[in-house]
mmCIF file of C-alpha atoms in Angstrom:
data_model
loop_
_atom_site.group_PDB
_atom_site.id
_atom_site.type_symbol
_atom_site.label_atom_id
_atom_site.label_comp_id
_atom_site.label_asym_id
_atom_site.label_seq_id
_atom_site.Cartn_x
_atom_site.Cartn_y
_atom_site.Cartn_z
ATOM 1 C CA LEU A 1 -3.825 -15.823 36.545
ATOM 2 C CA LEU A 2 -1.087 -15.427 39.122
ATOM 3 C CA THR A 3 2.133 -13.445 39.238
ATOM 4 C CA GLY A 4 4.129 -16.287 40.743
ATOM 5 C CA ALA A 5 6.178 -14.159 43.138
ATOM 6 C CA PRO A 6 5.376 -11.891 46.059
ATOM 7 C CA ASP A 7 5.466 -8.142 45.420
ATOM 8 C CA SER A 8 5.496 -8.613 41.639
ATOM 9 C CA MET A 9 3.243 -7.229 38.974
ATOM 10 C CA VAL A 10 2.366 -8.772 35.615
ATOM 11 C CA VAL A 11 0.260 -7.131 32.893
ATOM 12 C CA PHE A 12 -1.896 -9.493 30.839
ATOM 13 C CA ASP A 13 -3.257 -8.482 27.421
ATOM 14 C CA ASN A 14 -5.521 -10.157 24.872
ATOM 15 C CA ILE A 15 -6.596 -13.060 27.081
ATOM 16 C CA SER A 16 -8.933 -15.331 25.110
ATOM 17 C CA VAL A 17 -11.089 -18.363 25.687
ATOM 18 C CA GLU A 18 -9.853 -21.371 23.760
ATOM 19 C CA GLU A 19 -12.161 -23.800 22.014
ATOM 20 C CA GLY A 20 -13.415 -26.460 24.394
ATOM 21 C CA LEU A 21 -13.767 -24.178 27.410
ATOM 22 C CA LEU A 22 -17.430 -23.751 28.234
ATOM 23 C CA LEU A 23 -18.778 -20.269 28.691
ATOM 24 C CA SER A 24 -20.002 -21.386 32.128
ATOM 25 C CA GLU A 25 -16.352 -22.024 33.090
ATOM 26 C CA GLN A 26 -15.424 -18.374 32.534
ATOM 27 C CA ALA A 27 -15.540 -15.703 35.182
ATOM 28 C CA PRO A 28 -19.049 -14.618 36.205
ATOM 29 C CA GLY A 29 -20.424 -12.044 33.774
ATOM 30 C CA ALA A 30 -17.926 -12.918 31.012
ATOM 31 C CA THR A 31 -19.173 -13.186 27.437
ATOM 32 C CA GLN A 32 -17.793 -14.988 24.422
ATOM 33 C CA ASP A 33 -16.645 -12.910 21.439
ATOM 34 C CA LEU A 34 -17.969 -14.286 18.147
ATOM 35 C CA ILE A 35 -15.509 -12.484 15.818
ATOM 36 C CA ASP A 36 -12.291 -14.054 14.535
ATOM 37 C CA ASN A 37 -9.284 -11.695 14.435
ATOM 38 C CA GLY A 38 -11.286 -8.657 15.535
ATOM 39 C CA GLY A 39 -8.094 -6.844 16.548
ATOM 40 C CA PHE A 40 -6.520 -7.375 13.103
ATOM 41 C CA GLU A 41 -3.379 -8.774 14.704
ATOM 42 C CA LEU A 42 -3.204 -11.600 12.138
ATOM 43 C CA CYS A 43 -2.423 -10.851 8.509
ATOM 44 C CA SER A 44 -0.429 -13.521 6.753
ATOM 45 C CA GLY A 45 -0.715 -11.752 3.370
ATOM 46 C CA ARG A 46 0.474 -8.268 4.428
ATOM 47 C CA GLY A 47 1.299 -6.057 1.442
ATOM 48 C CA GLY A 48 -2.265 -4.778 0.946
ATOM 49 C CA ALA A 49 -4.063 -8.058 1.702
ATOM 50 C CA ALA A 50 -7.228 -8.246 3.787
ATOM 51 C CA PRO A 51 -6.589 -9.475 7.339
ATOM 52 C CA ASP A 52 -6.868 -13.189 8.125
ATOM 53 C CA LYS A 53 -10.468 -14.382 8.673
ATOM 54 C CA TRP A 54 -11.836 -11.332 6.789
ATOM 55 C CA SER A 55 -12.715 -10.965 3.078
ATOM 56 C CA GLY A 56 -12.129 -7.864 0.991
ATOM 57 C CA VAL A 57 -15.126 -5.944 -0.388
ATOM 58 C CA GLY A 58 -14.928 -3.680 -3.453
ATOM 59 C CA GLY A 59 -11.707 -1.941 -4.446
ATOM 60 C CA ALA A 60 -10.384 -1.252 -0.950
ATOM 61 C CA LYS A 61 -6.690 -0.968 -0.152
ATOM 62 C CA PHE A 62 -5.534 -2.227 3.229
ATOM 63 C CA SER A 63 -2.663 -1.206 5.454
ATOM 64 C CA TYR A 64 -1.904 -1.803 9.102
ATOM 65 C CA THR A 65 -1.289 1.086 11.443
ATOM 66 C CA ALA A 66 -0.057 1.324 14.975
ATOM 67 C CA SER A 67 -3.024 0.358 17.090
ATOM 68 C CA ALA A 68 -5.272 2.821 18.779
ATOM 69 C CA ALA A 69 -3.530 1.665 21.974
ATOM 70 C CA GLY A 70 -2.826 4.631 24.141
ATOM 71 C CA HIS A 71 -5.350 6.817 22.317
ATOM 72 C CA GLU A 72 -7.985 7.836 24.797
ATOM 73 C CA ARG A 73 -11.482 7.167 23.503
ATOM 74 C CA GLY A 74 -13.443 8.685 26.341
ATOM 75 C CA ILE A 75 -14.222 5.380 28.049
ATOM 76 C CA GLY A 76 -10.795 3.797 28.150
ATOM 77 C CA TYR A 77 -8.067 2.712 25.770
ATOM 78 C CA THR A 78 -8.012 0.386 22.801
ATOM 79 C CA GLU A 79 -5.869 -2.745 22.750
ATOM 80 C CA GLY A 80 -3.470 -4.671 20.550
ATOM 81 C CA LEU A 81 -0.554 -3.742 18.334
ATOM 82 C CA GLN A 82 -2.232 -2.697 15.105
ATOM 83 C CA GLY A 83 -5.454 -1.565 13.498
ATOM 84 C CA LEU A 84 -6.788 -1.966 9.972
ATOM 85 C CA CYS A 85 -6.651 1.112 7.741
ATOM 86 C CA ILE A 86 -9.045 0.991 4.770
ATOM 87 C CA THR A 87 -8.646 3.452 1.892
ATOM 88 C CA ALA A 88 -10.817 3.583 -1.194
ATOM 89 C CA GLY A 89 -11.727 5.946 -3.991
ATOM 90 C CA GLU A 90 -15.357 4.873 -3.774
ATOM 91 C CA ALA A 91 -17.971 4.114 -1.120
ATOM 92 C CA ASP A 92 -18.805 0.668 0.271
ATOM 93 C CA CYS A 93 -15.299 -0.816 0.110
ATOM 94 C CA GLY A 94 -13.686 -2.625 3.037
ATOM 95 C CA VAL A 95 -13.840 -6.021 4.740
ATOM 96 C CA GLU A 96 -16.513 -8.465 5.817
ATOM 97 C CA GLN A 97 -16.855 -11.536 7.994
ATOM 98 C CA VAL A 98 -19.794 -13.932 8.272
ATOM 99 C CA ILE A 99 -20.663 -14.535 11.920
ATOM 100 C CA THR A 100 -21.893 -18.065 12.586
ATOM 101 C CA GLY A 101 -22.981 -19.969 15.683
ATOM 102 C CA LEU A 102 -25.689 -17.431 16.503
ATOM 103 C CA LYS A 103 -28.845 -18.380 18.377
ATOM 104 C CA PRO A 104 -32.191 -17.728 16.618
ATOM 105 C CA SER A 105 -34.256 -14.724 17.740
ATOM 106 C CA THR A 106 -31.415 -13.345 19.885
ATOM 107 C CA THR A 107 -30.059 -9.794 20.117
ATOM 108 C CA TYR A 108 -26.287 -9.323 19.842
ATOM 109 C CA THR A 109 -24.168 -6.182 20.166
ATOM 110 C CA VAL A 110 -21.317 -5.299 17.800
ATOM 111 C CA TYR A 111 -18.535 -3.092 19.247
ATOM 112 C CA TRP A 112 -15.706 -1.379 17.360
ATOM 113 C CA ASP A 113 -13.166 1.435 17.561
ATOM 114 C CA TRP A 114 -12.813 3.682 14.555
ATOM 115 C CA ASN A 115 -11.066 6.802 13.395
ATOM 116 C CA VAL A 116 -12.221 8.464 10.174
ATOM 117 C CA SER A 117 -9.146 10.228 8.796
ATOM 118 C CA ARG A 118 -10.924 11.283 5.604
ATOM 119 C CA GLY A 119 -14.461 10.904 4.246
ATOM 120 C CA MET A 120 -16.845 8.573 6.069
ATOM 121 C CA GLY A 121 -16.785 5.157 7.751
ATOM 122 C CA LYS A 122 -19.649 2.684 7.862
ATOM 123 C CA VAL A 123 -20.434 -0.483 9.873
ATOM 124 C CA THR A 124 -23.312 -2.682 8.723
ATOM 125 C CA THR A 125 -24.793 -6.123 9.181
ATOM 126 C CA THR A 126 -27.008 -8.045 6.777
ATOM 127 C CA GLY A 127 -28.904 -11.304 7.137
ATOM 128 C CA ALA A 128 -30.529 -10.600 10.500
ATOM 129 C CA ALA A 129 -34.138 -9.742 11.362
ATOM 130 C CA THR A 130 -32.897 -6.271 12.423
ATOM 131 C CA ASN A 131 -29.485 -4.993 11.306
ATOM 132 C CA VAL A 132 -26.755 -2.495 12.227
ATOM 133 C CA ASP A 133 -26.178 0.550 9.990
ATOM 134 C CA ARG A 134 -23.840 3.128 11.579
ATOM 135 C CA ARG A 135 -21.855 5.916 9.901
ATOM 136 C CA SER A 136 -19.247 8.340 11.182
ATOM 137 C CA THR A 137 -17.022 11.214 10.082
ATOM 138 C CA THR A 138 -15.336 11.631 13.501
ATOM 139 C CA PRO A 139 -11.602 12.334 12.967
ATOM 140 C CA HIS A 140 -10.341 10.666 16.170
ATOM 141 C CA TYR A 141 -10.757 7.280 17.839
ATOM 142 C CA VAL A 142 -14.225 6.630 19.231
ATOM 143 C CA ARG A 143 -15.996 3.489 20.390
ATOM 144 C CA GLY A 144 -19.003 2.523 18.291
ATOM 145 C CA SER A 145 -21.715 -0.054 18.868
ATOM 146 C CA GLY A 146 -24.927 -1.335 17.370
ATOM 147 C CA CYS A 147 -27.360 -4.198 17.929
ATOM 148 C CA PHE A 148 -28.768 -6.794 15.568
ATOM 149 C CA THR A 149 -31.400 -9.459 16.217
ATOM 150 C CA THR A 150 -31.105 -12.803 14.475
ATOM 151 C CA ASP A 151 -33.967 -14.471 12.671
ATOM 152 C CA THR A 152 -34.456 -18.238 12.433
ATOM 153 C CA GLY A 153 -30.930 -19.190 11.451
ATOM 154 C CA GLY A 154 -27.909 -18.750 9.211
ATOM 155 C CA GLY A 155 -25.006 -16.394 9.511
ATOM 156 C CA VAL A 156 -24.972 -12.621 9.747
ATOM 157 C CA ARG A 157 -22.586 -10.683 7.528
ATOM 158 C CA LEU A 158 -20.623 -7.904 9.315
ATOM 159 C CA ARG A 159 -19.067 -5.254 7.065
ATOM 160 C CA LEU A 160 -16.536 -2.519 7.923
ATOM 161 C CA LEU A 161 -16.608 -0.071 5.025
ATOM 162 C CA THR A 162 -15.770 3.299 3.603
ATOM 163 C CA GLY A 163 -19.017 5.262 3.633
ATOM 164 C CA ALA A 164 -18.171 7.824 0.938
ATOM 165 C CA PRO A 165 -15.808 8.245 -2.017
ATOM 166 C CA ASP A 166 -12.165 9.080 -1.220
ATOM 167 C CA SER A 167 -12.330 7.797 2.377
ATOM 168 C CA MET A 168 -9.709 6.530 4.825
ATOM 169 C CA VAL A 169 -10.943 4.781 7.966
ATOM 170 C CA VAL A 170 -9.055 2.893 10.696
ATOM 171 C CA PHE A 171 -10.919 0.089 12.486
ATOM 172 C CA ASP A 172 -9.781 -1.844 15.568
ATOM 173 C CA ASN A 173 -11.106 -4.055 18.372
ATOM 174 C CA ILE A 174 -14.176 -5.493 16.662
ATOM 175 C CA SER A 175 -16.282 -7.797 18.828
ATOM 176 C CA VAL A 176 -19.766 -9.305 18.894
ATOM 177 C CA GLU A 177 -21.318 -10.347 22.175
#
């Protein structure tokens, strides 16, 4: 990526690898993200609908907040224009996405930013040999992560949930590498 003019500066954001580009053609050390719309930038339904590429779970209500961008999380800053705010009167409500294209017997890491405004947040996976199960009540943006190891095949279900009744949790920048 070039600026095109001497003494100029350009800021690039949300650079992605398009289908057809081999991972070996990326910069050394780069990894491919396996989540679709992990920044929640796409939501064709708006008005309380789950974000594109994600399915609603339970009786969750969805809204879109200004992103965590500019909120220090100890190790840097989050990206994008908006995050997903999940509110629910009960536990285990939120969104899910089935991750496909995984290699058998391989360990992957899930990363996310979250801010628990009220109650508890929860990130889980199911369908793997070992799964992620993380919970938080931290009332400011923090970076979370967890590892899962695939079994012989199939997809792994990633869920971003309320972890307790009467919860409000903001999620952003979800990735699996």
